[in-house]
mmCIF file of C-alpha atoms in Angstrom:
data_model
loop_
_atom_site.group_PDB
_atom_site.id
_atom_site.type_symbol
_atom_site.label_atom_id
_atom_site.label_comp_id
_atom_site.label_asym_id
_atom_site.label_seq_id
_atom_site.Cartn_x
_atom_site.Cartn_y
_atom_site.Cartn_z
ATOM 1 C CA MET A 1327 26.452 6.301 -0.528
ATOM 2 C CA SER A 1328 23.190 4.544 -1.299
ATOM 3 C CA LYS A 1329 19.888 6.410 -1.174
ATOM 4 C CA SER A 1330 17.770 6.110 1.963
ATOM 5 C CA GLY A 1331 14.036 5.893 2.483
ATOM 6 C CA ILE A 1332 11.422 5.449 5.188
ATOM 7 C CA VAL A 1333 10.146 1.878 5.517
ATOM 8 C CA PHE A 1334 7.301 1.096 7.905
ATOM 9 C CA ASP A 1335 7.110 -2.665 7.477
ATOM 10 C CA ILE A 1336 8.911 -5.586 5.840
ATOM 11 C CA LYS A 1337 6.702 -8.652 5.497
ATOM 12 C CA LYS A 1338 8.366 -11.991 4.870
ATOM 13 C CA TYR A 1339 6.687 -15.022 3.300
ATOM 14 C CA SER A 1340 4.060 -12.964 1.508
ATOM 15 C CA ILE A 1341 2.003 -14.978 -0.997
ATOM 16 C CA HIS A 1342 -0.521 -12.352 -2.104
ATOM 17 C CA ASP A 1343 1.747 -9.629 -3.491
ATOM 18 C CA GLY A 1344 2.909 -11.221 -6.728
ATOM 19 C CA PRO A 1345 4.088 -14.640 -7.914
ATOM 20 C CA GLY A 1346 5.668 -17.128 -5.535
ATOM 21 C CA THR A 1347 6.818 -16.497 -1.993
ATOM 22 C CA ARG A 1348 7.880 -12.886 -1.623
ATOM 23 C CA THR A 1349 9.135 -10.263 0.766
ATOM 24 C CA THR A 1350 7.047 -7.101 0.664
ATOM 25 C CA VAL A 1351 8.689 -3.799 1.547
ATOM 26 C CA HIS A 1352 6.189 -1.157 2.649
ATOM 27 C CA LEU A 1353 7.336 2.418 2.050
ATOM 28 C CA LYS A 1354 5.799 5.267 3.989
ATOM 29 C CA GLY A 1355 3.720 8.002 2.381
ATOM 30 C CA CYS A 1356 0.599 8.013 0.193
ATOM 31 C CA PRO A 1357 -1.110 10.768 -1.841
ATOM 32 C CA LEU A 1358 -4.515 9.131 -1.320
ATOM 33 C CA ALA A 1359 -6.662 8.837 1.801
ATOM 34 C CA CYS A 1360 -8.974 5.941 0.934
ATOM 35 C CA TRP A 1361 -11.901 5.404 3.263
ATOM 36 C CA TRP A 1362 -11.010 1.684 3.504
ATOM 37 C CA CYS A 1363 -7.216 2.123 3.785
ATOM 38 C CA HIS A 1364 -5.655 -1.002 5.334
ATOM 39 C CA ASN A 1365 -2.461 0.831 6.284
ATOM 40 C CA PRO A 1366 -3.591 4.243 7.549
ATOM 41 C CA GLU A 1367 -0.361 4.595 9.500
ATOM 42 C CA SER A 1368 1.441 4.777 6.149
ATOM 43 C CA GLN A 1369 -0.237 7.905 4.812
ATOM 44 C CA SER A 1370 2.282 10.351 6.289
ATOM 45 C CA VAL A 1371 5.719 10.067 4.683
ATOM 46 C CA THR A 1372 7.518 10.853 7.939
ATOM 47 C CA PRO A 1373 8.069 8.446 10.857
ATOM 48 C CA SER A 1374 5.329 8.658 13.480
ATOM 49 C CA VAL A 1375 4.842 7.386 17.018
ATOM 50 C CA LEU A 1376 1.726 5.590 18.211
ATOM 51 C CA PHE A 1377 0.946 6.125 21.891
ATOM 52 C CA ARG A 1378 -1.270 3.643 23.715
ATOM 53 C CA GLY A 1379 -2.309 5.489 26.840
ATOM 54 C CA GLU A 1380 -3.882 2.407 28.410
ATOM 55 C CA ARG A 1381 -0.431 0.797 28.616
ATOM 56 C CA CYS A 1382 1.405 3.801 30.027
ATOM 57 C CA ILE A 1383 2.635 3.435 33.620
ATOM 58 C CA GLY A 1384 3.737 7.057 33.922
ATOM 59 C CA CYS A 1385 7.412 6.270 34.545
ATOM 60 C CA GLY A 1386 8.608 9.327 32.603
ATOM 61 C CA ALA A 1387 11.374 7.491 30.756
ATOM 62 C CA CYS A 1388 10.067 8.811 27.455
ATOM 63 C CA VAL A 1389 10.171 12.410 28.700
ATOM 64 C CA LYS A 1390 13.846 12.123 29.584
ATOM 65 C CA SER A 1391 14.774 10.324 26.357
ATOM 66 C CA CYS A 1392 13.237 12.759 23.862
ATOM 67 C CA PRO A 1393 16.005 14.929 22.327
ATOM 68 C CA ASN A 1394 13.490 17.544 21.163
ATOM 69 C CA GLY A 1395 11.527 17.939 24.380
ATOM 70 C CA ALA A 1396 8.354 16.863 22.577
ATOM 71 C CA ILE A 1397 6.922 14.873 25.519
ATOM 72 C CA SER A 1398 5.768 16.503 28.724
ATOM 73 C CA VAL A 1399 3.687 15.752 31.799
ATOM 74 C CA LEU A 1400 0.262 17.360 31.531
ATOM 75 C CA ASP A 1401 -2.646 16.980 33.943
ATOM 76 C CA GLY A 1402 -1.146 13.876 35.460
ATOM 77 C CA GLY A 1403 -0.624 12.235 32.052
ATOM 78 C CA LEU A 1404 1.784 12.503 29.155
ATOM 79 C CA ALA A 1405 1.319 14.786 26.165
ATOM 80 C CA THR A 1406 3.281 14.801 22.895
ATOM 81 C CA ASP A 1407 3.798 17.894 20.758
ATOM 82 C CA ASP A 1408 3.638 16.474 17.224
ATOM 83 C CA GLY A 1409 5.296 19.609 15.894
ATOM 84 C CA LEU A 1410 8.405 18.915 17.970
ATOM 85 C CA CYS A 1411 8.453 15.128 17.513
ATOM 86 C CA GLY A 1412 11.147 14.124 15.033
ATOM 87 C CA GLY A 1413 10.119 10.483 14.841
ATOM 88 C CA CYS A 1414 13.494 9.241 16.077
ATOM 89 C CA GLY A 1415 11.903 6.489 18.160
ATOM 90 C CA LYS A 1416 14.071 6.968 21.251
ATOM 91 C CA CYS A 1417 10.960 7.160 23.438
ATOM 92 C CA CYS A 1418 9.831 3.801 22.049
ATOM 93 C CA GLU A 1419 13.170 2.203 22.850
ATOM 94 C CA VAL A 1420 13.008 3.119 26.545
ATOM 95 C CA CYS A 1421 9.299 2.499 27.208
ATOM 96 C CA PRO A 1422 9.019 -0.534 29.560
ATOM 97 C CA PRO A 1423 5.370 -1.446 28.800
ATOM 98 C CA GLU A 1424 5.777 -0.720 25.063
ATOM 99 C CA ALA A 1425 3.135 1.984 25.185
ATOM 100 C CA ARG A 1426 4.944 3.737 22.330
ATOM 101 C CA GLU A 1427 5.449 2.233 18.859
ATOM 102 C CA LEU A 1428 7.486 3.759 16.047
ATOM 103 C CA CYS A 1429 6.052 3.536 12.541
ATOM 104 C CA GLY A 1430 8.741 4.263 9.977
ATOM 105 C CA VAL A 1431 12.460 3.478 10.025
ATOM 106 C CA ARG A 1432 15.076 4.951 7.711
ATOM 107 C CA TYR A 1433 16.922 2.385 5.613
ATOM 108 C CA SER A 1434 19.686 2.833 3.098
ATOM 109 C CA VAL A 1435 19.393 0.640 0.007
ATOM 110 C CA ASP A 1436 22.453 -1.283 1.209
ATOM 111 C CA GLU A 1437 20.797 -1.939 4.566
ATOM 112 C CA LEU A 1438 17.589 -3.009 2.884
ATOM 113 C CA MET A 1439 19.414 -5.408 0.576
ATOM 114 C CA LYS A 1440 21.079 -7.068 3.560
ATOM 115 C CA ARG A 1441 17.579 -7.803 4.900
ATOM 116 C CA LEU A 1442 16.296 -9.006 1.557
ATOM 117 C CA ASN A 1443 19.280 -11.215 0.821
ATOM 118 C CA LYS A 1444 18.339 -13.371 3.812
ATOM 119 C CA ASP A 1445 15.278 -14.496 1.829
ATOM 120 C CA GLU A 1446 17.185 -15.223 -1.370
ATOM 121 C CA ILE A 1447 16.241 -18.908 -1.373
ATOM 122 C CA PHE A 1448 12.578 -17.967 -1.857
ATOM 123 C CA PHE A 1449 13.365 -15.461 -4.596
ATOM 124 C CA ARG A 1450 15.314 -18.081 -6.555
ATOM 125 C CA ASP A 1451 12.336 -20.441 -6.409
ATOM 126 C CA GLY A 1452 9.791 -18.317 -8.236
ATOM 127 C CA GLY A 1453 9.331 -15.563 -5.667
ATOM 128 C CA GLY A 1454 10.716 -12.071 -5.416
ATOM 129 C CA VAL A 1455 10.466 -8.651 -3.824
ATOM 130 C CA THR A 1456 7.382 -6.426 -3.881
ATOM 131 C CA PHE A 1457 7.525 -2.730 -3.077
ATOM 132 C CA SER A 1458 4.264 -1.482 -1.625
ATOM 133 C CA GLY A 1459 3.082 1.186 0.758
ATOM 134 C CA GLY A 1460 1.551 3.517 1.342
ATOM 135 C CA GLU A 1461 2.515 4.390 -2.187
ATOM 136 C CA PRO A 1462 6.104 3.437 -3.106
ATOM 137 C CA PHE A 1463 6.368 6.169 -5.742
ATOM 138 C CA MET A 1464 6.183 8.748 -2.948
ATOM 139 C CA GLN A 1465 9.889 7.957 -2.482
ATOM 140 C CA PRO A 1466 10.969 7.550 -6.123
ATOM 141 C CA GLU A 1467 14.747 7.884 -5.793
ATOM 142 C CA PHE A 1468 14.930 5.281 -3.034
ATOM 143 C CA LEU A 1469 12.497 3.022 -4.883
ATOM 144 C CA PHE A 1470 14.451 3.195 -8.147
ATOM 145 C CA GLU A 1471 17.786 2.430 -6.514
ATOM 146 C CA ALA A 1472 16.236 -0.441 -4.564
ATOM 147 C CA LEU A 1473 14.653 -1.848 -7.752
ATOM 148 C CA ASP A 1474 18.007 -1.603 -9.530
ATOM 149 C CA ALA A 1475 19.749 -3.379 -6.659
ATOM 150 C CA CYS A 1476 17.153 -6.163 -6.688
ATOM 151 C CA GLY A 1477 17.550 -6.475 -10.439
ATOM 152 C CA ALA A 1478 21.301 -6.745 -10.133
ATOM 153 C CA ALA A 1479 20.780 -9.546 -7.606
ATOM 154 C CA GLY A 1480 18.456 -11.357 -10.009
ATOM 155 C CA TYR A 1481 15.311 -10.917 -7.906
ATOM 156 C CA HIS A 1482 11.875 -10.614 -9.489
ATOM 157 C CA ARG A 1483 10.552 -7.102 -8.796
ATOM 158 C CA ALA A 1484 6.937 -6.051 -8.358
ATOM 159 C CA VAL A 1485 5.550 -2.599 -7.558
ATOM 160 C CA ASP A 1486 2.158 -2.265 -5.867
ATOM 161 C CA THR A 1487 0.858 1.185 -6.798
ATOM 162 C CA CYS A 1488 -2.258 3.349 -6.815
ATOM 163 C CA GLY A 1489 -0.937 4.986 -9.991
ATOM 164 C CA PHE A 1490 -1.234 8.566 -8.744
ATOM 165 C CA VAL A 1491 2.276 9.665 -9.680
ATOM 166 C CA SER A 1492 4.086 11.754 -12.258
ATOM 167 C CA ARG A 1493 3.857 10.068 -15.655
ATOM 168 C CA SER A 1494 7.563 10.517 -16.356
ATOM 169 C CA VAL A 1495 8.412 8.791 -13.082
ATOM 170 C CA ILE A 1496 6.149 5.790 -13.548
ATOM 171 C CA VAL A 1497 7.139 5.305 -17.190
ATOM 172 C CA ASP A 1498 10.810 5.475 -16.214
ATOM 173 C CA SER A 1499 10.172 2.689 -13.702
ATOM 174 C CA VAL A 1500 9.001 0.224 -16.382
ATOM 175 C CA LYS A 1501 12.574 -0.784 -17.219
ATOM 176 C CA ARG A 1502 13.123 -1.562 -13.534
ATOM 177 C CA ALA A 1503 9.942 -3.452 -12.602
ATOM 178 C CA ASP A 1504 8.961 -6.944 -13.749
ATOM 179 C CA LEU A 1505 5.339 -6.583 -12.663
ATOM 180 C CA TYR A 1506 2.914 -3.902 -11.502
ATOM 181 C CA LEU A 1507 0.092 -4.572 -9.067
ATOM 182 C CA TYR A 1508 -2.096 -1.684 -10.179
ATOM 183 C CA ASP A 1509 -5.095 -0.564 -8.131
ATOM 184 C CA LEU A 1510 -8.300 0.547 -9.832
ATOM 185 C CA LYS A 1511 -10.576 1.765 -7.068
ATOM 186 C CA HIS A 1512 -13.384 3.399 -9.058
ATOM 187 C CA MET A 1513 -13.932 4.320 -12.705
ATOM 188 C CA ASP A 1514 -16.025 7.438 -12.010
ATOM 189 C CA PRO A 1515 -13.676 10.396 -11.346
ATOM 190 C CA ASP A 1516 -16.054 12.171 -8.975
ATOM 191 C CA LYS A 1517 -16.709 9.094 -6.859
ATOM 192 C CA HIS A 1518 -13.015 8.255 -6.923
ATOM 193 C CA LYS A 1519 -12.287 11.696 -5.522
ATOM 194 C CA GLU A 1520 -14.991 11.330 -2.881
ATOM 195 C CA TYR A 1521 -13.637 8.006 -1.626
ATOM 196 C CA THR A 1522 -9.884 8.605 -1.983
ATOM 197 C CA GLY A 1523 -9.310 12.369 -2.024
ATOM 198 C CA VAL A 1524 -8.158 12.524 -5.682
ATOM 199 C CA ASP A 1525 -9.829 11.846 -9.016
ATOM 200 C CA ASN A 1526 -8.684 9.026 -11.297
ATOM 201 C CA VAL A 1527 -7.616 10.920 -14.434
ATOM 202 C CA VAL A 1528 -3.874 10.641 -13.785
ATOM 203 C CA ILE A 1529 -4.266 7.043 -12.597
ATOM 204 C CA LEU A 1530 -5.971 5.895 -15.800
ATOM 205 C CA GLU A 1531 -3.577 7.852 -18.016
ATOM 206 C CA ASN A 1532 -0.609 6.278 -16.255
ATOM 207 C CA LEU A 1533 -2.078 2.801 -16.646
ATOM 208 C CA ARG A 1534 -2.307 3.346 -20.401
ATOM 209 C CA ALA A 1535 1.212 4.777 -20.448
ATOM 210 C CA ILE A 1536 2.935 1.843 -18.732
ATOM 211 C CA SER A 1537 0.898 -0.585 -20.831
ATOM 212 C CA GLU A 1538 2.221 1.088 -23.997
ATOM 213 C CA ALA A 1539 5.734 1.066 -22.509
ATOM 214 C CA GLY A 1540 5.673 -2.739 -22.265
ATOM 215 C CA ALA A 1541 4.859 -3.304 -18.585
ATOM 216 C CA LYS A 1542 3.324 -6.484 -17.209
ATOM 217 C CA ILE A 1543 0.320 -5.461 -15.122
ATOM 218 C CA ASN A 1544 -1.981 -7.199 -12.682
ATOM 219 C CA ILE A 1545 -5.097 -5.118 -11.990
ATOM 220 C CA ARG A 1546 -6.279 -5.101 -8.376
ATOM 221 C CA VAL A 1547 -9.834 -4.060 -7.516
ATOM 222 C CA PRO A 1548 -10.702 -3.414 -3.854
ATOM 223 C CA PHE A 1549 -14.362 -4.476 -3.874
ATOM 224 C CA MET A 1550 -16.691 -2.597 -1.509
ATOM 225 C CA PRO A 1551 -20.479 -3.153 -1.553
ATOM 226 C CA GLY A 1552 -22.326 0.060 -2.323
ATOM 227 C CA LEU A 1553 -19.152 1.998 -3.127
ATOM 228 C CA ASN A 1554 -17.786 0.431 -6.301
ATOM 229 C CA SER A 1555 -19.606 -2.900 -6.617
ATOM 230 C CA ASP A 1556 -22.352 -1.818 -9.024
ATOM 231 C CA ASP A 1557 -22.508 -3.418 -12.461
ATOM 232 C CA GLU A 1558 -21.997 -0.084 -14.215
ATOM 233 C CA ASN A 1559 -18.650 0.490 -12.531
ATOM 234 C CA ILE A 1560 -17.476 -3.080 -13.108
ATOM 235 C CA ARG A 1561 -18.405 -2.907 -16.801
ATOM 236 C CA ALA A 1562 -16.594 0.428 -17.157
ATOM 237 C CA LEU A 1563 -13.514 -1.168 -15.628
ATOM 238 C CA GLY A 1564 -13.692 -4.159 -17.961
ATOM 239 C CA ALA A 1565 -14.122 -1.932 -21.023
ATOM 240 C CA PHE A 1566 -11.133 0.194 -20.035
ATOM 241 C CA VAL A 1567 -8.771 -2.682 -19.247
ATOM 242 C CA ARG A 1568 -9.689 -5.027 -22.135
ATOM 243 C CA PRO A 1569 -7.728 -3.246 -24.922
ATOM 244 C CA LEU A 1570 -4.621 -2.679 -22.796
ATOM 245 C CA LYS A 1571 -1.457 -4.649 -23.480
ATOM 246 C CA GLY A 1572 0.439 -6.572 -20.828
ATOM 247 C CA ILE A 1573 -2.514 -7.340 -18.542
ATOM 248 C CA THR A 1574 -1.797 -10.595 -16.705
ATOM 249 C CA GLY A 1575 -5.134 -10.714 -14.884
ATOM 250 C CA VAL A 1576 -7.541 -8.982 -12.529
ATOM 251 C CA ASN A 1577 -7.766 -9.641 -8.810
ATOM 252 C CA ILE A 1578 -11.013 -8.772 -7.038
ATOM 253 C CA LEU A 1579 -10.168 -8.059 -3.402
ATOM 254 C CA PRO A 1580 -13.316 -8.346 -1.246
ATOM 255 C CA TYR A 1581 -13.621 -5.724 1.474
ATOM 256 C CA HIS A 1582 -13.014 -6.870 5.031
ATOM 257 C CA THR A 1583 -13.161 -5.084 8.377
ATOM 258 C CA VAL A 1584 -9.512 -5.376 9.455
ATOM 259 C CA ALA A 1585 -8.938 -1.739 8.504
ATOM 260 C CA LYS A 1586 -11.279 -0.518 11.246
ATOM 261 C CA GLY A 1587 -9.042 -1.910 13.973
ATOM 262 C CA LYS A 1588 -6.018 -0.187 12.477
ATOM 263 C CA HIS A 1589 -7.810 3.155 12.304
ATOM 264 C CA ASP A 1590 -8.861 2.789 15.919
ATOM 265 C CA ARG A 1591 -5.332 1.885 16.930
ATOM 266 C CA TRP A 1592 -3.890 4.971 15.265
ATOM 267 C CA HIS A 1593 -6.716 7.220 16.506
ATOM 268 C CA MET A 1594 -7.895 7.946 12.958
ATOM 269 C CA GLU A 1595 -11.471 8.356 11.763
ATOM 270 C CA TYR A 1596 -12.956 5.314 10.022
ATOM 271 C CA ARG A 1597 -15.837 6.107 7.708
ATOM 272 C CA LEU A 1598 -17.099 2.618 6.911
ATOM 273 C CA ASN A 1599 -18.204 1.376 10.319
ATOM 274 C CA ASP A 1600 -21.494 0.048 8.949
ATOM 275 C CA LEU A 1601 -20.128 -1.528 5.774
ATOM 276 C CA LEU A 1602 -20.279 -5.313 5.591
ATOM 277 C CA PRO A 1603 -18.051 -7.520 3.382
ATOM 278 C CA PRO A 1604 -19.542 -8.491 0.021
ATOM 279 C CA THR A 1605 -21.478 -11.709 -0.320
ATOM 280 C CA GLU A 1606 -20.112 -14.522 -2.437
ATOM 281 C CA ASN A 1607 -22.838 -13.856 -4.999
ATOM 282 C CA GLN A 1608 -21.874 -10.179 -5.289
ATOM 283 C CA THR A 1609 -18.208 -11.020 -5.785
ATOM 284 C CA ARG A 1610 -18.868 -13.800 -8.305
ATOM 285 C CA ARG A 1611 -21.208 -11.570 -10.290
ATOM 286 C CA ALA A 1612 -18.453 -8.955 -10.630
ATOM 287 C CA ALA A 1613 -16.008 -11.673 -11.683
ATOM 288 C CA ARG A 1614 -18.392 -12.947 -14.385
ATOM 289 C CA ILE A 1615 -18.853 -9.441 -15.762
ATOM 290 C CA LEU A 1616 -15.097 -8.972 -16.089
ATOM 291 C CA GLU A 1617 -14.676 -12.422 -17.602
ATOM 292 C CA ASP A 1618 -17.182 -11.412 -20.274
ATOM 293 C CA TYR A 1619 -14.588 -8.836 -21.350
ATOM 294 C CA GLY A 1620 -12.059 -11.618 -21.879
ATOM 295 C CA LEU A 1621 -10.154 -10.924 -18.679
ATOM 296 C CA LYS A 1622 -8.614 -13.575 -16.449
ATOM 297 C CA VAL A 1623 -10.161 -12.971 -13.011
ATOM 298 C CA HIS A 1624 -9.144 -14.221 -9.590
ATOM 299 C CA ILE A 1625 -11.042 -13.534 -6.362
ATOM 300 C CA GLY A 1626 -8.660 -12.693 -3.551
ATOM 301 C CA GLY A 1627 -5.054 -11.500 -3.305
#
């Protein structure tokens, strides 16, 4: 039997996650908790249910459907015991106003390949499959088998990663991946830990390791004014990346405010309410600094 994993989204016709037209498979789970996270619903590796109370009509269908008794009537409304919720999604299936939404569905590799094979025409014309997250290396066995299956089918394979993973695991993936989209969020370990929850020592060591192992790597820099946009940080990034082998380019990804809506939707704290997107001058200045290090720079995805 093929391995199984938790997938929270499959995006077709993606043009910002590697070369050509791609399908991006988002795996659940991430070891980081970035302040600007665009997929906060992905941070937990287990399936989770979003409840929109403003849509609920109080019909009680969800209460009856839950096999674990996790939903109950409380003070005239509905309450969910997260400790009892198994993330099966049965309550979502029976909810008439769609007040409940399941994030995370278990797929076997065979099931996933059946979905991906429907987009084969795009993969044969310069596109491919990108595994993202969350952090795809949170589910390494499923990821590896899926990469192998895509390779056997002749599909170009990209892995979008934060790099915070066991070195042996990420180095072992080099023979399975055609391209890495590798995030560098901050070069200062203390600031990296402040903004993401972990320092960057393992991340930088792993970047060197896959470079030495022959990987093709596209560096991705989420660009946030006042957090990592200063010249000192950008120069440190350029100096670190310049001597590495296999670097295909650097993408500067300007901060935008879409993440706030997602945090609100999932009832999660958002810490950048007052942060504005960078100006064109700020972004172009960062690009020029990196170009001075001989790097090929692109602004945007």
